[in-house]
Amino acid sequence: MKIVQSTGKRKEAVARAVFKEGKGRIRINRQPFPLYQPEMARLKIEEPLLLAGDIVDNVDIKVNVKGGGCMGQADAVR
């Protein structure tokens, strides 16, 4: 099993992501991605996932993000 770790920053927000083989589950701060609020932040995060295509269906993504505001966190996750 291969695991990839990545980080992202935007202003004061810092996101740490872990990618590993799985069934396409995405969690941000232990919350399932479809429940992530606000909706505009969720849509912003979703753009690169749409560009990745079918690859996203084969990996599980866990993201921990803290600091900054909600849109800064969305950009850090993105």
mmCIF file with all atom_site columns, N, CA and C in Angstrom:
data_model
loop_
_atom_site.group_PDB
_atom_site.id
_atom_site.type_symbol
_atom_site.label_atom_id
_atom_site.label_alt_id
_atom_site.label_comp_id
_atom_site.label_asym_id
_atom_site.label_entity_id
_atom_site.label_seq_id
_atom_site.pdbx_PDB_ins_code
_atom_site.Cartn_x
_atom_site.Cartn_y
_atom_site.Cartn_z
_atom_site.occupancy
_atom_site.B_iso_or_equiv
_atom_site.pdbx_formal_charge
_atom_site.auth_seq_id
_atom_site.auth_comp_id
_atom_site.auth_asym_id
_atom_site.auth_atom_id
_atom_site.pdbx_PDB_model_num
ATOM 1   N N  . MET A 1 1  ? 0.844   -1.173 0.000   1.00 0.00 ? 1  MET A N  1
ATOM 2   C CA . MET A 1 1  ? 0.000   0.000  0.000   1.00 0.00 ? 1  MET A CA 1
ATOM 3   C C  . MET A 1 1  ? 0.889   1.237  0.000   1.00 0.00 ? 1  MET A C  1
ATOM 4   N N  . LYS A 1 2  ? 0.585   2.164  -0.890  1.00 0.00 ? 2  LYS A N  1
ATOM 5   C CA . LYS A 1 2  ? 1.368   3.371  -1.000  1.00 0.00 ? 2  LYS A CA 1
ATOM 6   C C  . LYS A 1 2  ? 0.603   4.520  -0.364  1.00 0.00 ? 2  LYS A C  1
ATOM 7   N N  . ILE A 1 3  ? 1.290   5.317  0.450   1.00 0.00 ? 3  ILE A N  1
ATOM 8   C CA . ILE A 1 3  ? 0.686   6.465  1.119   1.00 0.00 ? 3  ILE A CA 1
ATOM 9   C C  . ILE A 1 3  ? 1.451   7.717  0.708   1.00 0.00 ? 3  ILE A C  1
ATOM 10  N N  . VAL A 1 4  ? 0.695   8.775  0.368   1.00 0.00 ? 4  VAL A N  1
ATOM 11  C CA . VAL A 1 4  ? 1.298   10.044 -0.027  1.00 0.00 ? 4  VAL A CA 1
ATOM 12  C C  . VAL A 1 4  ? 0.787   11.121 0.911   1.00 0.00 ? 4  VAL A C  1
ATOM 13  N N  . GLN A 1 5  ? 1.700   11.930 1.448   1.00 0.00 ? 5  GLN A N  1
ATOM 14  C CA . GLN A 1 5  ? 1.329   13.050 2.299   1.00 0.00 ? 5  GLN A CA 1
ATOM 15  C C  . GLN A 1 5  ? 1.640   14.341 1.575   1.00 0.00 ? 5  GLN A C  1
ATOM 16  N N  . SER A 1 6  ? 0.766   15.336 1.764   1.00 0.00 ? 6  SER A N  1
ATOM 17  C CA . SER A 1 6  ? 0.949   16.613 1.102   1.00 0.00 ? 6  SER A CA 1
ATOM 18  C C  . SER A 1 6  ? 0.474   17.725 2.020   1.00 0.00 ? 6  SER A C  1
ATOM 19  N N  . THR A 1 7  ? 0.968   18.927 1.788   1.00 0.00 ? 7  THR A N  1
ATOM 20  C CA . THR A 1 7  ? 0.537   20.081 2.572   1.00 0.00 ? 7  THR A CA 1
ATOM 21  C C  . THR A 1 7  ? 0.148   21.209 1.639   1.00 0.00 ? 7  THR A C  1
ATOM 22  N N  . GLY A 1 8  ? -0.674  22.103 2.161   1.00 0.00 ? 8  GLY A N  1
ATOM 23  C CA . GLY A 1 8  ? -1.064  23.290 1.414   1.00 0.00 ? 8  GLY A CA 1
ATOM 24  C C  . GLY A 1 8  ? -1.229  24.452 2.367   1.00 0.00 ? 8  GLY A C  1
ATOM 25  N N  . LYS A 1 9  ? -0.911  25.666 1.907   1.00 0.00 ? 9  LYS A N  1
ATOM 26  C CA . LYS A 1 9  ? -1.038  26.844 2.743   1.00 0.00 ? 9  LYS A CA 1
ATOM 27  C C  . LYS A 1 9  ? -1.727  27.958 1.975   1.00 0.00 ? 9  LYS A C  1
ATOM 28  N N  . ARG A 1 10 ? -2.468  28.775 2.718   1.00 0.00 ? 10 ARG A N  1
ATOM 29  C CA . ARG A 1 10 ? -3.073  29.979 2.166   1.00 0.00 ? 10 ARG A CA 1
ATOM 30  C C  . ARG A 1 10 ? -3.255  30.933 3.324   1.00 0.00 ? 10 ARG A C  1
ATOM 31  N N  . LYS A 1 11 ? -2.578  32.057 3.292   1.00 0.00 ? 11 LYS A N  1
ATOM 32  C CA . LYS A 1 11 ? -2.583  33.016 4.392   1.00 0.00 ? 11 LYS A CA 1
ATOM 33  C C  . LYS A 1 11 ? -2.240  32.304 5.692   1.00 0.00 ? 11 LYS A C  1
ATOM 34  N N  . GLU A 1 12 ? -3.133  32.271 6.664   1.00 0.00 ? 12 GLU A N  1
ATOM 35  C CA . GLU A 1 12 ? -2.846  31.635 7.952   1.00 0.00 ? 12 GLU A CA 1
ATOM 36  C C  . GLU A 1 12 ? -3.290  30.172 7.997   1.00 0.00 ? 12 GLU A C  1
ATOM 37  N N  . ALA A 1 13 ? -4.009  29.703 6.994   1.00 0.00 ? 13 ALA A N  1
ATOM 38  C CA . ALA A 1 13 ? -4.548  28.339 6.995   1.00 0.00 ? 13 ALA A CA 1
ATOM 39  C C  . ALA A 1 13 ? -3.493  27.342 6.512   1.00 0.00 ? 13 ALA A C  1
ATOM 40  N N  . VAL A 1 14 ? -3.425  26.215 7.203   1.00 0.00 ? 14 VAL A N  1
ATOM 41  C CA . VAL A 1 14 ? -2.495  25.143 6.837   1.00 0.00 ? 14 VAL A CA 1
ATOM 42  C C  . VAL A 1 14 ? -3.290  23.842 6.749   1.00 0.00 ? 14 VAL A C  1
ATOM 43  N N  . ALA A 1 15 ? -3.146  23.145 5.616   1.00 0.00 ? 15 ALA A N  1
ATOM 44  C CA . ALA A 1 15 ? -3.838  21.876 5.405   1.00 0.00 ? 15 ALA A CA 1
ATOM 45  C C  . ALA A 1 15 ? -2.803  20.765 5.245   1.00 0.00 ? 15 ALA A C  1
ATOM 46  N N  . ARG A 1 16 ? -3.074  19.635 5.890   1.00 0.00 ? 16 ARG A N  1
ATOM 47  C CA . ARG A 1 16 ? -2.233  18.450 5.749   1.00 0.00 ? 16 ARG A CA 1
ATOM 48  C C  . ARG A 1 16 ? -3.106  17.320 5.236   1.00 0.00 ? 16 ARG A C  1
ATOM 49  N N  . ALA A 1 17 ? -2.719  16.743 4.111   1.00 0.00 ? 17 ALA A N  1
ATOM 50  C CA . ALA A 1 17 ? -3.533  15.705 3.475   1.00 0.00 ? 17 ALA A CA 1
ATOM 51  C C  . ALA A 1 17 ? -2.768  14.393 3.403   1.00 0.00 ? 17 ALA A C  1
ATOM 52  N N  . VAL A 1 18 ? -3.506  13.294 3.540   1.00 0.00 ? 18 VAL A N  1
ATOM 53  C CA . VAL A 1 18 ? -2.953  11.949 3.415   1.00 0.00 ? 18 VAL A CA 1
ATOM 54  C C  . VAL A 1 18 ? -3.784  11.218 2.366   1.00 0.00 ? 18 VAL A C  1
ATOM 55  N N  . PHE A 1 19 ? -3.115  10.723 1.323   1.00 0.00 ? 19 PHE A N  1
ATOM 56  C CA . PHE A 1 19 ? -3.756  9.960  0.258   1.00 0.00 ? 19 PHE A CA 1
ATOM 57  C C  . PHE A 1 19 ? -3.327  8.516  0.387   1.00 0.00 ? 19 PHE A C  1
ATOM 58  N N  . LYS A 1 20 ? -4.296  7.598  0.345   1.00 0.00 ? 20 LYS A N  1
ATOM 59  C CA . LYS A 1 20 ? -3.944  6.176  0.329   1.00 0.00 ? 20 LYS A CA 1
ATOM 60  C C  . LYS A 1 20 ? -5.000  5.416  -0.464  1.00 0.00 ? 20 LYS A C  1
ATOM 61  N N  . GLU A 1 21 ? -4.661  4.210  -0.868  1.00 0.00 ? 21 GLU A N  1
ATOM 62  C CA . GLU A 1 21 ? -5.590  3.399  -1.650  1.00 0.00 ? 21 GLU A CA 1
ATOM 63  C C  . GLU A 1 21 ? -6.875  3.197  -0.872  1.00 0.00 ? 21 GLU A C  1
ATOM 64  N N  . GLY A 1 22 ? -7.996  3.258  -1.589  1.00 0.00 ? 22 GLY A N  1
ATOM 65  C CA . GLY A 1 22 ? -9.270  3.103  -0.903  1.00 0.00 ? 22 GLY A CA 1
ATOM 66  C C  . GLY A 1 22 ? -10.438 3.112  -1.862  1.00 0.00 ? 22 GLY A C  1
ATOM 67  N N  . LYS A 1 23 ? -11.563 3.577  -1.350  1.00 0.00 ? 23 LYS A N  1
ATOM 68  C CA . LYS A 1 23 ? -12.825 3.513  -2.093  1.00 0.00 ? 23 LYS A CA 1
ATOM 69  C C  . LYS A 1 23 ? -13.360 4.881  -2.486  1.00 0.00 ? 23 LYS A C  1
ATOM 70  N N  . GLY A 1 24 ? -12.533 5.922  -2.441  1.00 0.00 ? 24 GLY A N  1
ATOM 71  C CA . GLY A 1 24 ? -12.978 7.240  -2.860  1.00 0.00 ? 24 GLY A CA 1
ATOM 72  C C  . GLY A 1 24 ? -13.567 8.093  -1.755  1.00 0.00 ? 24 GLY A C  1
ATOM 73  N N  . ARG A 1 25 ? -13.302 7.735  -0.500  1.00 0.00 ? 25 ARG A N  1
ATOM 74  C CA . ARG A 1 25 ? -13.825 8.524  0.617   1.00 0.00 ? 25 ARG A CA 1
ATOM 75  C C  . ARG A 1 25 ? -12.936 9.741  0.860   1.00 0.00 ? 25 ARG A C  1
ATOM 76  N N  . ILE A 1 26 ? -13.570 10.878 1.085   1.00 0.00 ? 26 ILE A N  1
ATOM 77  C CA . ILE A 1 26 ? -12.850 12.122 1.358   1.00 0.00 ? 26 ILE A CA 1
ATOM 78  C C  . ILE A 1 26 ? -13.376 12.680 2.675   1.00 0.00 ? 26 ILE A C  1
ATOM 79  N N  . ARG A 1 27 ? -12.451 12.986 3.596   1.00 0.00 ? 27 ARG A N  1
ATOM 80  C CA . ARG A 1 27 ? -12.835 13.562 4.880   1.00 0.00 ? 27 ARG A CA 1
ATOM 81  C C  . ARG A 1 27 ? -11.982 14.797 5.125   1.00 0.00 ? 27 ARG A C  1
ATOM 82  N N  . ILE A 1 28 ? -12.648 15.858 5.588   1.00 0.00 ? 28 ILE A N  1
ATOM 83  C CA . ILE A 1 28 ? -11.955 17.079 5.947   1.00 0.00 ? 28 ILE A CA 1
ATOM 84  C C  . ILE A 1 28 ? -12.262 17.350 7.409   1.00 0.00 ? 28 ILE A C  1
ATOM 85  N N  . ASN A 1 29 ? -11.226 17.379 8.234   1.00 0.00 ? 29 ASN A N  1
ATOM 86  C CA . ASN A 1 29 ? -11.392 17.518 9.684   1.00 0.00 ? 29 ASN A CA 1
ATOM 87  C C  . ASN A 1 29 ? -12.382 16.493 10.230  1.00 0.00 ? 29 ASN A C  1
ATOM 88  N N  . ARG A 1 30 ? -12.223 15.229 9.818   1.00 0.00 ? 30 ARG A N  1
ATOM 89  C CA . ARG A 1 30 ? -13.043 14.087 10.254  1.00 0.00 ? 30 ARG A CA 1
ATOM 90  C C  . ARG A 1 30 ? -14.509 14.189 9.833   1.00 0.00 ? 30 ARG A C  1
ATOM 91  N N  . GLN A 1 31 ? -14.813 15.093 8.929   1.00 0.00 ? 31 GLN A N  1
ATOM 92  C CA . GLN A 1 31 ? -16.185 15.273 8.457   1.00 0.00 ? 31 GLN A CA 1
ATOM 93  C C  . GLN A 1 31 ? -16.261 14.807 7.004   1.00 0.00 ? 31 GLN A C  1
ATOM 94  N N  . PRO A 1 32 ? -17.272 14.020 6.636   1.00 0.00 ? 32 PRO A N  1
ATOM 95  C CA . PRO A 1 32 ? -17.398 13.593 5.239   1.00 0.00 ? 32 PRO A CA 1
ATOM 96  C C  . PRO A 1 32 ? -17.508 14.795 4.316   1.00 0.00 ? 32 PRO A C  1
ATOM 97  N N  . PHE A 1 33 ? -16.855 14.708 3.168   1.00 0.00 ? 33 PHE A N  1
ATOM 98  C CA . PHE A 1 33 ? -16.786 15.846 2.246   1.00 0.00 ? 33 PHE A CA 1
ATOM 99  C C  . PHE A 1 33 ? -18.158 16.385 1.836   1.00 0.00 ? 33 PHE A C  1
ATOM 100 N N  . PRO A 1 34 ? -19.159 15.552 1.543   1.00 0.00 ? 34 PRO A N  1
ATOM 101 C CA . PRO A 1 34 ? -20.454 16.117 1.133   1.00 0.00 ? 34 PRO A CA 1
ATOM 102 C C  . PRO A 1 34 ? -21.125 16.968 2.217   1.00 0.00 ? 34 PRO A C  1
ATOM 103 N N  . LEU A 1 35 ? -20.731 16.812 3.470   1.00 0.00 ? 35 LEU A N  1
ATOM 104 C CA . LEU A 1 35 ? -21.326 17.582 4.564   1.00 0.00 ? 35 LEU A CA 1
ATOM 105 C C  . LEU A 1 35 ? -20.530 18.836 4.914   1.00 0.00 ? 35 LEU A C  1
ATOM 106 N N  . TYR A 1 36 ? -19.389 19.047 4.237   1.00 0.00 ? 36 TYR A N  1
ATOM 107 C CA . TYR A 1 36 ? -18.524 20.191 4.550   1.00 0.00 ? 36 TYR A CA 1
ATOM 108 C C  . TYR A 1 36 ? -19.238 21.491 4.206   1.00 0.00 ? 36 TYR A C  1
ATOM 109 N N  . GLN A 1 37 ? -19.220 22.444 5.120   1.00 0.00 ? 37 GLN A N  1
ATOM 110 C CA . GLN A 1 37 ? -19.879 23.732 4.939   1.00 0.00 ? 37 GLN A CA 1
ATOM 111 C C  . GLN A 1 37 ? -18.859 24.844 5.081   1.00 0.00 ? 37 GLN A C  1
ATOM 112 N N  . PRO A 1 38 ? -19.019 25.985 4.451   1.00 0.00 ? 38 PRO A N  1
ATOM 113 C CA . PRO A 1 38 ? -20.105 26.426 3.577   1.00 0.00 ? 38 PRO A CA 1
ATOM 114 C C  . PRO A 1 38 ? -19.994 25.813 2.179   1.00 0.00 ? 38 PRO A C  1
ATOM 115 N N  . GLU A 1 39 ? -21.082 25.881 1.448   1.00 0.00 ? 39 GLU A N  1
ATOM 116 C CA . GLU A 1 39 ? -21.144 25.230 0.141   1.00 0.00 ? 39 GLU A CA 1
ATOM 117 C C  . GLU A 1 39 ? -20.126 25.813 -0.836  1.00 0.00 ? 39 GLU A C  1
ATOM 118 N N  . MET A 1 40 ? -19.907 27.135 -0.796  1.00 0.00 ? 40 MET A N  1
ATOM 119 C CA . MET A 1 40 ? -18.942 27.751 -1.722  1.00 0.00 ? 40 MET A CA 1
ATOM 120 C C  . MET A 1 40 ? -17.531 27.199 -1.488  1.00 0.00 ? 40 MET A C  1
ATOM 121 N N  . ALA A 1 41 ? -17.179 26.963 -0.240  1.00 0.00 ? 41 ALA A N  1
ATOM 122 C CA . ALA A 1 41 ? -15.872 26.381 0.070   1.00 0.00 ? 41 ALA A CA 1
ATOM 123 C C  . ALA A 1 41 ? -15.797 24.958 -0.463  1.00 0.00 ? 41 ALA A C  1
ATOM 124 N N  . ARG A 1 42 ? -16.884 24.199 -0.301  1.00 0.00 ? 42 ARG A N  1
ATOM 125 C CA . ARG A 1 42 ? -16.911 22.820 -0.793  1.00 0.00 ? 42 ARG A CA 1
ATOM 126 C C  . ARG A 1 42 ? -16.755 22.792 -2.315  1.00 0.00 ? 42 ARG A C  1
ATOM 127 N N  . LEU A 1 43 ? -17.426 23.705 -3.011  1.00 0.00 ? 43 LEU A N  1
ATOM 128 C CA . LEU A 1 43 ? -17.320 23.757 -4.472  1.00 0.00 ? 43 LEU A CA 1
ATOM 129 C C  . LEU A 1 43 ? -15.902 24.130 -4.909  1.00 0.00 ? 43 LEU A C  1
ATOM 130 N N  . LYS A 1 44 ? -15.259 25.015 -4.158  1.00 0.00 ? 44 LYS A N  1
ATOM 131 C CA . LYS A 1 44 ? -13.887 25.419 -4.479  1.00 0.00 ? 44 LYS A CA 1
ATOM 132 C C  . LYS A 1 44 ? -12.931 24.237 -4.318  1.00 0.00 ? 44 LYS A C  1
ATOM 133 N N  . ILE A 1 45 ? -13.133 23.449 -3.260  1.00 0.00 ? 45 ILE A N  1
ATOM 134 C CA . ILE A 1 45 ? -12.289 22.280 -3.010  1.00 0.00 ? 45 ILE A CA 1
ATOM 135 C C  . ILE A 1 45 ? -12.545 21.208 -4.065  1.00 0.00 ? 45 ILE A C  1
ATOM 136 N N  . GLU A 1 46 ? -13.757 21.136 -4.569  1.00 0.00 ? 46 GLU A N  1
ATOM 137 C CA . GLU A 1 46 ? -14.155 20.072 -5.489  1.00 0.00 ? 46 GLU A CA 1
ATOM 138 C C  . GLU A 1 46 ? -13.558 20.220 -6.890  1.00 0.00 ? 46 GLU A C  1
ATOM 139 N N  . GLU A 1 47 ? -13.175 21.436 -7.289  1.00 0.00 ? 47 GLU A N  1
ATOM 140 C CA . GLU A 1 47 ? -12.657 21.663 -8.647  1.00 0.00 ? 47 GLU A CA 1
ATOM 141 C C  . GLU A 1 47 ? -11.485 20.757 -9.019  1.00 0.00 ? 47 GLU A C  1
ATOM 142 N N  . PRO A 1 48 ? -10.407 20.686 -8.214  1.00 0.00 ? 48 PRO A N  1
ATOM 143 C CA . PRO A 1 48 ? -9.306  19.795 -8.598  1.00 0.00 ? 48 PRO A CA 1
ATOM 144 C C  . PRO A 1 48 ? -9.699  18.322 -8.590  1.00 0.00 ? 48 PRO A C  1
ATOM 145 N N  . LEU A 1 49 ? -10.679 17.964 -7.748  1.00 0.00 ? 49 LEU A N  1
ATOM 146 C CA . LEU A 1 49 ? -11.137 16.572 -7.724  1.00 0.00 ? 49 LEU A CA 1
ATOM 147 C C  . LEU A 1 49 ? -11.841 16.222 -9.030  1.00 0.00 ? 49 LEU A C  1
ATOM 148 N N  . LEU A 1 50 ? -12.589 17.167 -9.584  1.00 0.00 ? 50 LEU A N  1
ATOM 149 C CA . LEU A 1 50 ? -13.253 16.928 -10.868 1.00 0.00 ? 50 LEU A CA 1
ATOM 150 C C  . LEU A 1 50 ? -12.233 16.804 -11.995 1.00 0.00 ? 50 LEU A C  1
ATOM 151 N N  . LEU A 1 51 ? -11.172 17.605 -11.933 1.00 0.00 ? 51 LEU A N  1
ATOM 152 C CA . LEU A 1 51 ? -10.126 17.534 -12.961 1.00 0.00 ? 51 LEU A CA 1
ATOM 153 C C  . LEU A 1 51 ? -9.353  16.216 -12.891 1.00 0.00 ? 51 LEU A C  1
ATOM 154 N N  . ALA A 1 52 ? -9.225  15.646 -11.690 1.00 0.00 ? 52 ALA A N  1
ATOM 155 C CA . ALA A 1 52 ? -8.497  14.392 -11.533 1.00 0.00 ? 52 ALA A CA 1
ATOM 156 C C  . ALA A 1 52 ? -9.245  13.219 -12.156 1.00 0.00 ? 52 ALA A C  1
ATOM 157 N N  . GLY A 1 53 ? -10.568 13.333 -12.274 1.00 0.00 ? 53 GLY A N  1
ATOM 158 C CA . GLY A 1 53 ? -11.355 12.294 -12.932 1.00 0.00 ? 53 GLY A CA 1
ATOM 159 C C  . GLY A 1 53 ? -11.517 11.047 -12.091 1.00 0.00 ? 53 GLY A C  1
ATOM 160 N N  . ASP A 1 54 ? -11.321 9.879  -12.728 1.00 0.00 ? 54 ASP A N  1
ATOM 161 C CA . ASP A 1 54 ? -11.573 8.590  -12.088 1.00 0.00 ? 54 ASP A CA 1
ATOM 162 C C  . ASP A 1 54 ? -10.538 8.211  -11.032 1.00 0.00 ? 54 ASP A C  1
ATOM 163 N N  . ILE A 1 55 ? -9.419  8.898  -11.006 1.00 0.00 ? 55 ILE A N  1
ATOM 164 C CA . ILE A 1 55 ? -8.372  8.581  -10.038 1.00 0.00 ? 55 ILE A CA 1
ATOM 165 C C  . ILE A 1 55 ? -8.888  8.737  -8.609  1.00 0.00 ? 55 ILE A C  1
ATOM 166 N N  . VAL A 1 56 ? -9.757  9.710  -8.404  1.00 0.00 ? 56 VAL A N  1
ATOM 167 C CA . VAL A 1 56 ? -10.279 10.000 -7.062  1.00 0.00 ? 56 VAL A CA 1
ATOM 168 C C  . VAL A 1 56 ? -11.101 8.837  -6.516  1.00 0.00 ? 56 VAL A C  1
ATOM 169 N N  . ASP A 1 57 ? -11.695 8.040  -7.387  1.00 0.00 ? 57 ASP A N  1
ATOM 170 C CA . ASP A 1 57 ? -12.520 6.911  -6.945  1.00 0.00 ? 57 ASP A CA 1
ATOM 171 C C  . ASP A 1 57 ? -11.694 5.773  -6.342  1.00 0.00 ? 57 ASP A C  1
ATOM 172 N N  . ASN A 1 58 ? -10.377 5.792  -6.537  1.00 0.00 ? 58 ASN A N  1
ATOM 173 C CA . ASN A 1 58 ? -9.521  4.704  -6.063  1.00 0.00 ? 58 ASN A CA 1
ATOM 174 C C  . ASN A 1 58 ? -8.669  5.075  -4.858  1.00 0.00 ? 58 ASN A C  1
ATOM 175 N N  . VAL A 1 59 ? -8.835  6.285  -4.324  1.00 0.00 ? 59 VAL A N  1
ATOM 176 C CA . VAL A 1 59 ? -8.033  6.710  -3.175  1.00 0.00 ? 59 VAL A CA 1
ATOM 177 C C  . VAL A 1 59 ? -8.926  7.286  -2.080  1.00 0.00 ? 59 VAL A C  1
ATOM 178 N N  . ASP A 1 60 ? -8.489  7.134  -0.848  1.00 0.00 ? 60 ASP A N  1
ATOM 179 C CA . ASP A 1 60 ? -9.121  7.794  0.292   1.00 0.00 ? 60 ASP A CA 1
ATOM 180 C C  . ASP A 1 60 ? -8.262  9.002  0.637   1.00 0.00 ? 60 ASP A C  1
ATOM 181 N N  . ILE A 1 61 ? -8.910  10.117 0.909   1.00 0.00 ? 61 ILE A N  1
ATOM 182 C CA . ILE A 1 61 ? -8.206  11.355 1.219   1.00 0.00 ? 61 ILE A CA 1
ATOM 183 C C  . ILE A 1 61 ? -8.664  11.841 2.586   1.00 0.00 ? 61 ILE A C  1
ATOM 184 N N  . LYS A 1 62 ? -7.703  12.051 3.486   1.00 0.00 ? 62 LYS A N  1
ATOM 185 C CA . LYS A 1 62 ? -7.992  12.631 4.796   1.00 0.00 ? 62 LYS A CA 1
ATOM 186 C C  . LYS A 1 62 ? -7.228  13.942 4.895   1.00 0.00 ? 62 LYS A C  1
ATOM 187 N N  . VAL A 1 63 ? -7.947  15.008 5.240   1.00 0.00 ? 63 VAL A N  1
ATOM 188 C CA . VAL A 1 63 ? -7.337  16.333 5.325   1.00 0.00 ? 63 VAL A CA 1
ATOM 189 C C  . VAL A 1 63 ? -7.595  16.919 6.703   1.00 0.00 ? 63 VAL A C  1
ATOM 190 N N  . ASN A 1 64 ? -6.557  17.423 7.326   1.00 0.00 ? 64 ASN A N  1
ATOM 191 C CA . ASN A 1 64 ? -6.681  18.193 8.558   1.00 0.00 ? 64 ASN A CA 1
ATOM 192 C C  . ASN A 1 64 ? -6.269  19.614 8.223   1.00 0.00 ? 64 ASN A C  1
ATOM 193 N N  . VAL A 1 65 ? -7.147  20.566 8.508   1.00 0.00 ? 65 VAL A N  1
ATOM 194 C CA . VAL A 1 65 ? -6.867  21.966 8.199   1.00 0.00 ? 65 VAL A CA 1
ATOM 195 C C  . VAL A 1 65 ? -7.208  22.814 9.410   1.00 0.00 ? 65 VAL A C  1
ATOM 196 N N  . LYS A 1 66 ? -6.347  23.808 9.681   1.00 0.00 ? 66 LYS A N  1
ATOM 197 C CA . LYS A 1 66 ? -6.628  24.703 10.799  1.00 0.00 ? 66 LYS A CA 1
ATOM 198 C C  . LYS A 1 66 ? -6.043  26.075 10.500  1.00 0.00 ? 66 LYS A C  1
ATOM 199 N N  . GLY A 1 67 ? -6.534  27.061 11.227  1.00 0.00 ? 67 GLY A N  1
ATOM 200 C CA . GLY A 1 67 ? -6.074  28.433 11.072  1.00 0.00 ? 67 GLY A CA 1
ATOM 201 C C  . GLY A 1 67 ? -6.832  29.159 9.982   1.00 0.00 ? 67 GLY A C  1
ATOM 202 N N  . GLY A 1 68 ? -6.839  30.468 10.058  1.00 0.00 ? 68 GLY A N  1
ATOM 203 C CA . GLY A 1 68 ? -7.471  31.285 9.035   1.00 0.00 ? 68 GLY A CA 1
ATOM 204 C C  . GLY A 1 68 ? -8.984  31.187 9.036   1.00 0.00 ? 68 GLY A C  1
ATOM 205 N N  . GLY A 1 69 ? -9.589  31.719 7.983   1.00 0.00 ? 69 GLY A N  1
ATOM 206 C CA . GLY A 1 69 ? -11.041 31.678 7.827   1.00 0.00 ? 69 GLY A CA 1
ATOM 207 C C  . GLY A 1 69 ? -11.466 30.510 6.965   1.00 0.00 ? 69 GLY A C  1
ATOM 208 N N  . CYS A 1 70 ? -12.768 30.421 6.707   1.00 0.00 ? 70 CYS A N  1
ATOM 209 C CA . CYS A 1 70 ? -13.290 29.263 5.975   1.00 0.00 ? 70 CYS A CA 1
ATOM 210 C C  . CYS A 1 70 ? -12.809 29.235 4.523   1.00 0.00 ? 70 CYS A C  1
ATOM 211 N N  . MET A 1 71 ? -12.727 30.393 3.854   1.00 0.00 ? 71 MET A N  1
ATOM 212 C CA . MET A 1 71 ? -12.279 30.387 2.460   1.00 0.00 ? 71 MET A CA 1
ATOM 213 C C  . MET A 1 71 ? -10.758 30.194 2.369   1.00 0.00 ? 71 MET A C  1
ATOM 214 N N  . GLY A 1 72 ? -10.016 30.710 3.340   1.00 0.00 ? 72 GLY A N  1
ATOM 215 C CA . GLY A 1 72 ? -8.581  30.466 3.375   1.00 0.00 ? 72 GLY A CA 1
ATOM 216 C C  . GLY A 1 72 ? -8.294  28.988 3.580   1.00 0.00 ? 72 GLY A C  1
ATOM 217 N N  . GLN A 1 73 ? -9.093  28.337 4.428   1.00 0.00 ? 73 GLN A N  1
ATOM 218 C CA . GLN A 1 73 ? -8.944  26.900 4.638   1.00 0.00 ? 73 GLN A CA 1
ATOM 219 C C  . GLN A 1 73 ? -9.285  26.138 3.364   1.00 0.00 ? 73 GLN A C  1
ATOM 220 N N  . ALA A 1 74 ? -10.327 26.593 2.650   1.00 0.00 ? 74 ALA A N  1
ATOM 221 C CA . ALA A 1 74 ? -10.719 25.920 1.404   1.00 0.00 ? 74 ALA A CA 1
ATOM 222 C C  . ALA A 1 74 ? -9.589  26.013 0.381   1.00 0.00 ? 74 ALA A C  1
ATOM 223 N N  . ASP A 1 75 ? -8.934  27.167 0.275   1.00 0.00 ? 75 ASP A N  1
ATOM 224 C CA . ASP A 1 75 ? -7.820  27.303 -0.655  1.00 0.00 ? 75 ASP A CA 1
ATOM 225 C C  . ASP A 1 75 ? -6.627  26.455 -0.234  1.00 0.00 ? 75 ASP A C  1
ATOM 226 N N  . ALA A 1 76 ? -6.391  26.339 1.062   1.00 0.00 ? 76 ALA A N  1
ATOM 227 C CA . ALA A 1 76 ? -5.286  25.503 1.541   1.00 0.00 ? 76 ALA A CA 1
ATOM 228 C C  . ALA A 1 76 ? -5.551  24.031 1.222   1.00 0.00 ? 76 ALA A C  1
ATOM 229 N N  . VAL A 1 77 ? -6.784  23.582 1.394   1.00 0.00 ? 77 VAL A N  1
ATOM 230 C CA . VAL A 1 77 ? -7.142  22.202 1.074   1.00 0.00 ? 77 VAL A CA 1
ATOM 231 C C  . VAL A 1 77 ? -7.027  21.972 -0.413  1.00 0.00 ? 77 VAL A C  1
ATOM 232 N N  . ARG A 1 78 ? -7.453  22.906 -1.183  1.00 0.00 ? 78 ARG A N  1
ATOM 233 C CA . ARG A 1 78 ? -7.432  22.788 -2.647  1.00 0.00 ? 78 ARG A CA 1
ATOM 234 C C  . ARG A 1 78 ? -6.022  22.552 -3.130  1.00 0.00 ? 78 ARG A C  1
#
